[in-house]
XYZ file of C-alpha atoms in Angstrom:
652
model
C 97.744 120.380 73.168
C 95.554 123.181 73.715
C 96.788 124.672 76.701
C 99.843 127.005 75.793
C 97.681 129.790 75.328
C 97.432 130.634 79.149
C 101.502 130.769 79.483
C 102.254 133.081 82.675
C 103.710 136.232 81.180
C 105.352 136.616 84.904
C 107.530 133.419 84.025
C 108.744 135.904 80.591
C 109.259 138.416 82.146
C 113.537 138.625 83.785
C 112.510 139.796 87.484
C 109.675 136.992 87.948
C 108.099 136.273 91.649
C 106.990 132.492 92.058
C 103.308 132.220 92.146
C 102.201 128.840 93.272
C 99.122 127.464 91.440
C 98.618 130.017 89.960
C 98.868 129.575 86.053
C 99.269 126.058 84.166
C 101.638 126.591 80.663
C 102.513 123.366 78.528
C 106.617 123.410 79.401
C 109.339 121.663 76.930
C 107.208 120.750 73.870
C 109.915 120.194 71.261
C 111.493 117.753 74.678
C 107.697 116.488 74.910
C 107.815 115.641 70.582
C 111.728 113.998 71.043
C 110.102 111.616 73.345
C 107.455 110.448 71.331
C 109.388 109.873 68.185
C 111.426 108.105 70.419
C 109.061 106.145 71.103
C 108.077 105.204 68.048
C 111.185 103.796 67.012
C 110.897 101.839 69.719
C 107.594 100.288 68.350
C 109.476 99.984 65.294
C 112.335 97.486 66.710
C 109.601 95.833 68.189
C 107.128 95.469 64.930
C 110.418 94.964 62.619
C 111.922 91.677 64.917
C 107.783 90.489 64.576
C 107.567 91.532 61.516
C 111.084 89.474 60.052
C 109.429 85.933 61.313
C 110.808 86.264 64.840
C 107.361 85.627 67.125
C 107.651 82.634 65.792
C 110.977 81.707 66.038
C 110.885 82.878 69.507
C 107.514 81.567 71.054
C 107.752 78.006 68.619
C 111.522 77.781 68.408
C 113.436 76.578 65.848
C 116.284 73.734 64.803
C 120.084 74.231 64.737
C 118.811 74.020 60.191
C 116.369 76.693 60.519
C 113.433 74.987 60.423
C 110.387 76.505 63.007
C 108.940 73.433 64.931
C 104.985 72.664 63.943
C 104.564 74.107 60.696
C 105.875 73.906 57.325
C 109.101 75.635 56.566
C 110.529 76.794 53.843
C 113.570 75.841 51.485
C 116.742 77.875 52.833
C 119.156 78.316 50.431
C 122.773 76.129 51.075
C 120.720 75.270 53.916
C 120.912 70.518 54.216
C 118.008 69.919 56.502
C 115.290 72.620 56.134
C 112.129 73.496 54.887
C 110.799 70.050 57.247
C 107.402 69.345 57.221
C 107.290 70.120 61.892
C 103.870 70.600 61.407
C 103.709 67.138 64.292
C 106.796 68.259 65.989
C 106.016 71.274 67.647
C 109.157 71.116 70.663
C 112.436 71.980 70.652
C 115.025 69.356 71.650
C 118.722 70.224 72.699
C 120.798 67.063 72.029
C 123.206 68.030 75.326
C 121.218 70.929 76.643
C 123.955 71.103 79.567
C 127.072 72.337 76.553
C 126.865 75.809 78.071
C 129.007 78.440 75.886
C 129.467 80.468 79.804
C 131.500 83.433 77.370
C 128.137 84.611 75.236
C 125.601 83.303 77.685
C 123.785 79.996 75.427
C 123.643 76.850 74.540
C 126.304 75.230 71.502
C 124.158 71.994 71.866
C 122.399 70.904 67.905
C 118.339 71.318 68.405
C 115.899 69.537 66.621
C 112.238 69.615 66.284
C 110.509 66.571 68.254
C 106.832 65.473 68.870
C 107.646 65.495 72.499
C 110.031 65.950 75.761
C 110.899 62.502 77.864
C 109.328 62.749 80.832
C 111.381 60.199 81.845
C 114.991 59.600 82.350
C 116.793 57.619 79.039
C 120.512 55.731 80.058
C 120.928 54.005 77.010
C 120.329 54.366 73.107
C 117.907 51.744 73.967
C 115.652 53.332 76.022
C 116.360 56.074 73.227
C 114.700 53.677 70.523
C 112.452 52.357 72.756
C 110.792 56.438 73.810
C 110.508 57.276 69.440
C 108.897 54.134 68.188
C 106.434 54.824 71.923
C 105.877 57.827 71.710
C 106.510 58.363 67.798
C 109.098 61.584 68.973
C 113.141 60.986 67.278
C 115.756 62.144 68.762
C 118.470 61.168 66.866
C 119.263 63.554 63.671
C 116.282 63.442 61.426
C 118.129 61.110 58.863
C 118.300 58.288 60.715
C 115.435 56.209 61.382
C 114.793 54.589 64.885
C 116.013 51.228 63.775
C 118.906 52.608 63.374
C 120.410 54.038 66.667
C 123.051 51.698 67.684
C 126.449 52.556 69.546
C 128.180 53.345 65.917
C 125.635 55.722 65.691
C 125.989 57.525 68.861
C 127.482 61.224 68.147
C 124.070 61.632 66.084
C 121.883 61.083 69.359
C 121.937 63.095 72.458
C 124.282 62.434 74.685
C 123.831 59.975 77.369
C 122.571 59.898 79.608
C 119.188 61.955 78.733
C 118.168 63.390 81.383
C 113.842 63.811 82.224
C 112.353 67.521 80.561
C 108.763 68.881 79.464
C 107.766 71.952 78.021
C 108.733 75.056 78.832
C 105.187 77.287 78.958
C 104.774 79.040 76.304
C 107.254 78.955 74.533
C 107.631 75.284 73.546
C 111.443 73.853 74.509
C 112.711 71.354 76.503
C 113.259 72.100 79.669
C 115.472 69.006 81.436
C 113.623 68.800 85.416
C 116.936 68.629 87.118
C 118.404 71.458 88.144
C 122.314 69.477 87.716
C 122.886 72.305 84.434
C 121.938 75.252 86.414
C 123.623 74.212 88.538
C 127.206 74.200 86.731
C 126.389 76.956 84.877
C 125.209 79.265 87.717
C 128.632 77.782 90.002
C 130.689 79.013 87.337
C 129.189 83.059 87.352
C 129.282 82.268 91.607
C 133.248 81.374 92.278
C 132.684 80.739 95.889
C 130.468 77.596 95.166
C 133.466 75.044 94.802
C 130.521 71.624 94.674
C 127.537 71.277 92.884
C 125.950 69.670 96.265
C 126.550 73.113 97.787
C 123.963 74.698 95.137
C 121.282 72.206 95.144
C 121.094 72.753 98.175
C 120.705 76.318 98.115
C 118.113 76.565 95.670
C 116.098 73.248 96.711
C 115.978 75.815 100.250
C 114.474 78.378 98.103
C 111.792 75.859 97.295
C 111.537 74.466 100.621
C 110.727 77.350 102.187
C 108.649 79.439 100.150
C 105.620 80.037 101.971
C 108.001 81.118 104.951
C 109.636 83.725 102.317
C 106.492 84.601 100.763
C 105.884 86.023 103.909
C 108.491 87.399 105.471
C 108.317 89.735 103.122
C 104.296 90.882 103.378
C 105.892 91.307 106.636
C 108.403 93.123 104.714
C 105.844 95.429 103.374
C 103.314 95.404 107.049
C 106.799 96.923 108.953
C 107.127 99.194 105.873
C 104.437 101.516 106.409
C 104.107 100.872 110.812
C 107.633 103.026 110.213
C 105.487 105.596 108.419
C 103.104 105.743 110.874
C 105.324 106.042 113.348
C 108.283 108.962 111.868
C 104.932 110.863 111.619
C 104.053 110.870 115.562
C 107.070 110.717 116.973
C 109.517 112.520 115.200
C 111.197 115.010 117.569
C 112.658 112.533 119.353
C 113.227 109.816 117.462
C 115.119 112.417 115.006
C 117.442 112.994 118.201
C 117.315 110.110 119.425
C 118.978 108.923 115.629
C 121.520 112.075 116.313
C 123.063 111.069 119.550
C 123.691 107.337 118.409
C 125.274 108.720 115.447
C 127.306 110.573 118.054
C 127.766 107.778 120.660
C 128.518 105.368 118.202
C 131.341 107.301 116.414
C 133.042 108.460 119.674
C 132.861 104.037 120.829
C 133.532 103.216 118.056
C 136.520 105.160 117.750
C 137.510 104.198 121.268
C 137.281 100.609 120.975
C 139.867 100.983 117.493
C 142.548 103.384 120.025
C 141.528 100.252 122.704
C 142.638 97.807 119.770
C 145.287 99.305 119.346
C 147.029 99.595 121.957
C 146.542 96.043 123.702
C 148.227 95.120 120.250
C 151.559 97.452 121.048
C 151.382 96.181 124.364
C 150.895 92.084 123.641
C 154.303 90.551 123.488
C 156.318 89.994 120.738
C 158.646 86.915 121.480
C 156.116 84.641 121.701
C 155.703 85.326 118.166
C 156.714 83.313 116.000
C 158.991 84.682 113.411
C 156.534 83.807 109.837
C 153.355 85.268 111.821
C 155.472 88.902 112.865
C 155.455 90.036 109.900
C 151.394 89.595 109.746
C 151.175 91.424 113.706
C 153.115 94.533 112.574
C 150.900 94.720 109.442
C 147.882 94.091 111.233
C 148.695 96.777 113.423
C 149.459 99.164 111.215
C 146.430 99.233 110.037
C 144.467 98.862 113.112
C 146.305 102.413 113.923
C 145.152 103.099 110.128
C 141.609 102.710 111.332
C 141.638 104.402 114.349
C 142.862 107.618 113.164
C 140.253 107.584 110.410
C 138.117 107.307 112.593
C 139.023 109.985 115.056
C 138.979 112.564 112.383
C 135.744 111.137 111.474
C 134.402 112.341 114.859
C 135.655 115.248 115.020
C 134.390 115.495 111.707
C 130.763 114.780 112.801
C 130.666 116.190 116.231
C 131.757 119.797 114.852
C 128.660 119.583 111.559
C 126.266 118.661 114.661
C 127.188 121.423 116.426
C 127.209 123.282 113.978
C 123.812 122.410 112.844
C 121.790 121.559 115.939
C 119.528 123.978 115.569
C 118.968 123.204 112.206
C 117.853 120.219 112.991
C 114.565 121.863 114.916
C 113.313 122.271 111.115
C 113.765 118.311 109.596
C 111.721 117.432 113.082
C 108.623 120.248 112.078
C 109.323 118.849 108.500
C 109.439 115.122 109.120
C 106.266 115.815 111.065
C 104.009 117.858 108.917
C 105.040 114.725 105.564
C 103.270 112.870 108.538
C 100.284 114.953 108.012
C 100.135 115.001 104.166
C 100.007 111.169 104.301
C 96.975 111.589 106.368
C 95.387 113.861 103.763
C 96.681 111.870 100.771
C 96.846 108.515 101.369
C 96.802 107.441 98.211
C 100.597 108.808 98.423
C 101.696 105.404 100.589
C 100.163 103.226 96.618
C 102.775 105.215 94.832
C 105.365 103.017 94.758
C 102.787 100.248 93.157
C 101.884 102.164 90.203
C 105.168 102.491 89.287
C 106.869 99.282 90.072
C 104.131 97.585 88.124
C 104.411 100.012 85.243
C 108.336 99.526 85.298
C 107.681 96.240 85.068
C 105.241 96.123 82.448
C 107.855 97.877 80.561
C 110.312 96.143 80.905
C 108.668 92.441 79.940
C 107.724 94.160 77.301
C 111.600 95.203 76.195
C 112.914 91.960 77.297
C 109.980 89.962 74.643
C 111.543 92.870 72.154
C 115.411 91.976 72.588
C 114.225 88.085 72.324
C 112.404 88.831 69.280
C 115.262 90.815 68.285
C 117.960 87.599 69.191
C 115.958 85.360 66.158
C 115.533 88.011 63.563
C 117.770 88.715 60.976
C 119.072 86.562 57.698
C 120.232 82.729 58.146
C 123.579 82.023 58.344
C 125.722 78.966 58.811
C 128.106 79.817 62.205
C 131.264 78.042 62.876
C 129.184 74.513 63.723
C 127.546 74.657 60.535
C 124.160 75.055 62.378
C 121.943 78.076 61.679
C 121.692 81.665 63.688
C 119.123 84.267 62.416
C 121.007 87.669 62.771
C 120.674 91.633 61.045
C 123.007 93.322 58.555
C 124.129 96.525 57.459
C 122.280 99.533 59.174
C 119.379 98.240 61.415
C 121.831 96.071 63.459
C 122.003 98.670 65.483
C 118.862 98.829 66.564
C 120.119 96.724 70.079
C 121.840 100.436 71.106
C 119.305 102.188 70.361
C 116.831 99.217 72.725
C 119.729 100.141 75.485
C 119.143 103.058 75.254
C 115.514 103.027 75.446
C 115.804 100.778 78.135
C 117.376 103.418 79.863
C 115.187 106.870 79.066
C 112.033 105.164 79.615
C 112.638 103.857 82.482
C 114.325 106.940 83.834
C 110.367 108.659 82.151
C 108.471 106.551 84.534
C 110.410 107.129 88.026
C 110.847 110.888 86.810
C 107.266 111.257 86.415
C 106.468 109.915 90.153
C 108.988 111.834 91.545
C 105.920 114.803 89.496
C 102.796 113.308 90.362
C 104.357 113.263 94.188
C 105.605 116.677 93.776
C 102.363 118.117 92.675
C 100.357 116.423 94.837
C 102.260 118.093 97.722
C 102.696 121.751 96.835
C 98.837 121.551 95.964
C 98.311 120.946 99.871
C 101.106 123.189 100.350
C 100.125 126.200 98.952
C 95.926 125.346 100.065
C 95.167 127.939 102.606
C 92.648 125.682 104.009
C 92.710 122.193 103.502
C 89.191 121.288 103.530
C 89.017 122.475 100.018
C 91.711 120.363 99.168
C 91.155 118.043 95.698
C 88.809 114.958 96.211
C 92.095 112.797 94.533
C 95.014 116.141 94.292
C 97.374 112.596 93.103
C 94.839 111.886 90.276
C 94.657 116.142 89.599
C 98.818 115.830 90.096
C 98.379 112.689 87.028
C 96.711 114.910 85.326
C 98.520 117.664 85.517
C 101.418 116.110 84.360
C 99.448 115.010 81.439
C 98.196 117.107 80.560
C 101.251 120.261 80.482
C 104.722 119.069 81.972
C 105.164 115.459 79.821
C 108.456 117.431 78.089
C 109.681 118.536 80.943
C 110.306 115.517 82.714
C 111.425 113.656 79.525
C 114.434 116.065 79.643
C 114.658 116.218 82.550
C 114.982 112.015 82.605
C 117.315 112.511 79.245
C 119.524 114.147 80.946
C 120.439 111.551 83.570
C 120.594 108.748 80.599
C 123.158 110.947 78.586
C 125.177 110.531 82.318
C 124.405 106.996 82.433
C 125.579 105.621 79.905
C 128.928 106.997 79.974
C 128.718 105.123 83.517
C 127.888 101.819 82.011
C 130.527 101.796 79.039
C 132.812 102.574 80.748
C 131.842 99.676 84.260
C 131.341 97.262 80.710
C 134.523 97.966 79.889
C 136.327 97.848 83.754
C 135.004 94.326 83.531
C 136.099 93.538 79.908
C 139.639 93.983 80.549
C 139.349 93.314 84.535
C 143.446 91.956 85.196
C 144.341 92.557 81.796
C 144.503 97.201 82.932
C 147.485 98.987 84.968
C 147.421 99.753 87.278
C 147.154 103.308 86.353
C 144.567 102.827 83.682
C 142.483 101.141 86.391
C 142.539 103.708 88.681
C 141.062 106.143 85.973
C 138.707 104.000 84.939
C 137.548 103.659 88.471
C 137.718 107.500 89.425
C 135.531 108.255 86.197
C 132.967 105.954 87.144
C 132.777 107.434 90.667
C 132.792 110.639 89.624
C 130.083 110.221 86.679
C 127.639 108.403 89.391
C 128.401 111.134 92.236
C 127.135 113.903 88.956
C 124.356 111.570 88.320
C 123.321 111.906 92.297
C 123.438 114.929 91.906
C 121.845 115.657 88.793
C 118.432 113.414 90.227
C 118.543 116.016 92.994
C 118.098 118.373 91.570
C 115.673 116.908 89.267
C 113.592 116.035 91.783
C 114.052 120.148 93.161
C 113.314 121.598 89.156
C 110.171 119.281 88.663
C 108.921 120.600 91.879
C 109.231 124.421 90.331
C 107.312 123.691 87.828
C 104.558 122.332 90.051
C 104.422 125.653 91.733
C 105.211 128.177 89.116
C 104.607 126.009 85.247
C 107.613 126.906 84.656
C 110.019 124.910 82.066
C 112.931 122.549 82.939
C 115.717 124.360 82.552
C 113.821 127.587 84.255
C 112.689 125.579 86.798
C 116.312 124.011 88.149
C 117.611 127.047 87.861
C 115.200 128.638 90.212
C 115.457 125.790 92.775
C 119.175 126.092 92.469
C 118.993 129.170 93.554
C 116.468 128.814 96.321
C 118.716 126.206 97.650
C 122.349 127.763 97.876
C 119.960 130.937 99.825
C 119.654 127.690 102.352
C 122.483 125.537 101.696
C 123.146 125.080 105.969
C 119.155 123.767 105.909
C 119.233 121.378 103.449
C 123.167 119.803 104.665
C 120.785 119.273 108.008
C 117.854 117.666 106.314
C 119.708 115.784 104.018
C 122.060 114.638 106.656
C 119.878 113.528 109.478
C 116.606 113.200 107.563
C 118.437 110.757 105.539
C 120.293 108.816 107.845
C 117.374 108.318 109.885
C 115.236 106.998 107.096
C 118.101 104.462 106.368
C 118.006 103.903 110.039
C 114.091 103.266 109.231
C 115.318 100.806 106.236
C 118.254 99.329 108.227
C 115.361 98.373 111.047
C 113.269 96.657 108.355
C 115.770 94.608 107.330
C 117.329 93.426 110.513
C 113.518 93.001 111.757
C 112.727 90.978 109.026
C 116.037 89.007 109.035
C 115.686 88.116 112.769
C 112.469 86.653 111.699
C 113.314 85.117 108.536
C 116.058 82.941 110.944
C 113.332 82.765 113.995
C 111.125 80.485 111.377
C 113.788 79.135 109.072
C 114.769 77.470 112.656
C 111.695 75.511 112.471
C 112.386 74.190 108.555
C 113.979 70.696 109.598
C 113.848 69.991 106.087
C 117.005 71.561 105.100
C 120.442 73.500 107.138
C 121.426 76.165 104.471
C 119.632 79.210 105.376
C 121.909 81.589 103.339
C 119.283 81.930 99.913
C 116.126 82.240 100.971
C 117.376 85.167 104.140
C 119.110 86.849 101.938
C 116.369 87.151 99.490
C 114.394 87.901 101.898
C 116.817 90.638 103.423
C 117.235 92.369 99.860
C 112.954 92.398 99.235
C 112.806 94.085 102.701
C 115.159 96.789 101.849
C 113.547 97.048 97.958
C 110.346 97.379 99.961
C 111.356 99.717 102.809
C 112.962 102.071 100.005
C 110.734 102.101 98.448
C 108.250 103.406 100.906
C 110.861 105.742 102.908
C 111.988 106.882 100.046
C 108.400 108.289 99.237
C 108.282 109.762 102.381
C 111.703 111.651 101.772
C 110.918 113.157 98.529
C 107.815 114.559 100.451
C 109.659 116.415 102.713
C 112.928 117.196 99.832
C 109.152 118.863 98.330
C 108.502 120.603 101.847
C 111.306 121.719 102.659
C 111.446 123.543 98.768
C 107.639 124.671 99.561
C 108.973 126.123 103.229
C 112.325 128.099 101.259
C 109.867 129.408 99.027
C 107.351 130.361 101.431
C 109.045 132.473 104.084
C 111.844 134.071 100.854
C 107.862 135.772 99.246
C 106.361 135.969 102.652
C 106.548 137.591 105.539
C 102.783 136.686 107.723
C 102.027 140.286 107.552
C 98.161 141.600 106.003
C 98.431 140.310 102.544
C 100.877 138.133 102.229
C 100.307 135.287 105.133
C 102.541 132.393 105.156
C 101.018 129.062 104.042
C 102.047 126.910 105.552
C 102.000 124.152 108.109
C 101.519 125.023 111.972
C 104.563 123.357 112.797
C 106.336 125.085 110.594
C 105.125 128.344 111.594
C 105.958 127.171 115.077
C 110.069 127.301 113.689
C 109.674 129.886 112.416
C 108.137 132.127 115.488
C 110.657 129.816 117.947
C 113.744 130.810 114.691
C 112.893 134.658 115.138
C 113.053 135.215 119.271
C 115.774 133.800 119.285
C 117.322 135.735 116.608
C 115.909 138.844 119.145
C 117.510 137.412 121.572
C 121.174 136.572 120.543
C 121.238 140.191 118.769
C 124.305 140.308 116.968
C 126.145 137.345 117.938
C 123.471 136.079 115.307
C 124.185 137.230 112.028
C 124.554 134.108 110.649
C 121.424 132.964 111.385
C 119.094 137.762 110.130
C 121.251 136.550 107.264
C 119.347 133.274 106.444
C 116.180 134.904 107.829
C 116.162 137.621 105.888
C 114.776 137.916 102.957
C 111.189 135.905 105.381
C 111.249 140.391 107.071
C 111.437 141.488 103.699
C 108.702 144.732 103.432
C 106.580 145.281 100.591
């Protein structure tokens, strides 16, 4: 690596102090080597599937006898109709393309190689015969000549009527142009669709309104960027507005529930027929439970807000400084795009390799007598390795984004003169990540993978056993899934702070996680205030963008008279709007978390005296000064805050 000679001696001592950006050293090198070996294994899987002929079978397609379309084929042992010359037959045609295996997600129909796909619907065997004579494309079994296409041989020909089809670009499969086959498949997956005509209208609605959908997606993008600017300038007012609205909303919701309960209880029971009396009693009991739960929630929320009201000021200051960070580091806004682009590239590679694996291996007969390609022996477990690779590498890419953002924000915070910032702090952070800290990112992402895989296995077991397991087993499974989900969220938060600590002090993952955890525990109340008020405000921002985009969608779709069903286009737009808002505001949330850890370290090791000047922004400095004044005025009554500010007042 050529960088490990600069390891900090302070990191090795038992009593180590933070030295932001002073030393750089390689971290967690063994984990980087392990990750590189794992990626080599992923490359081997891809190479194996391509080398075994799977690439040709995937791209060109093959018939039910193992012949690859568009080329000469070698004879397969004990497989009839194999070894045919399909040089002139370049397309895969399914005799019954709508015969779907909904359990295994595949087409059960016999497949043949043909010279051309039928572009028009063929209603009779006579039409099939004319198509073969005119286009030289025989759609029945290979041992039948077009002159033998009679009703007695109908079982050897495609199911009538033969739907119009067109070849899929790059994959040479004849796919039906009509969506009826796909509607049938979707109908089995979407239980609430009982009528194909409904699904047809939904899909046609999406196709008709694709320009509107694209425009609304761009609108959500613009709204997300505008909201980030707005938060920067009205953070002080916005946080207090959100806090007040949450309290008033809780009080109002609780009052409405109690009012509904009282009204329902006083309503005369004599007018209710006996069949509905039990339903009315169940509703009354449910209202009572809801009202009590809402009351408890409101009381707890009110106490939390009352207890942490002084710490809301820090959240306001951090949001204000976060806005300044985006002004000094404008490339942060585009960070979600690069991450998403990298994820899409990897997912495309992963899916292509998965498809290669699906056509790799040796030819075997299935129960229908058709040829399938299956991998046998130890190599059949490549699927599991490939799935683990999907999770680990995806988490690695996301962790690289977190480390990049953390490195850029740390550089901004711990540079006293902001005019001396690097020309591009983001690129400087990427450079430090690649040179020194890829091992730390690999280790952190692997820990998340270790938690995510068991949760996915349990979720798969729960879906497979649905309706078969007893109530106790179902409860245990759901509890385990919930616990693993909570653990994953906690580890994600700790990992992000560990990456920040690594960006500050260039320590390995475990040391950084321990140091960050200690700082977070020392500032637990501040962390709670930021994660409750700040995160809730950002969540409301996401909801605001979704609502604005959805409202604009309703207004625009109202003028679209070609169809009447708005559900699917509106759902697509709202989901995309939430995804875009989440990408932008999650970067904002990440910046706030990094700033808080930097602020906590700054106040712990500096007190503003000569030689120990603060690094923080003037806005945060005002918060510290106001806290000191409040502490002096509170006297003994501010003992709790005194303990909180004690590290900041530590003497040299």
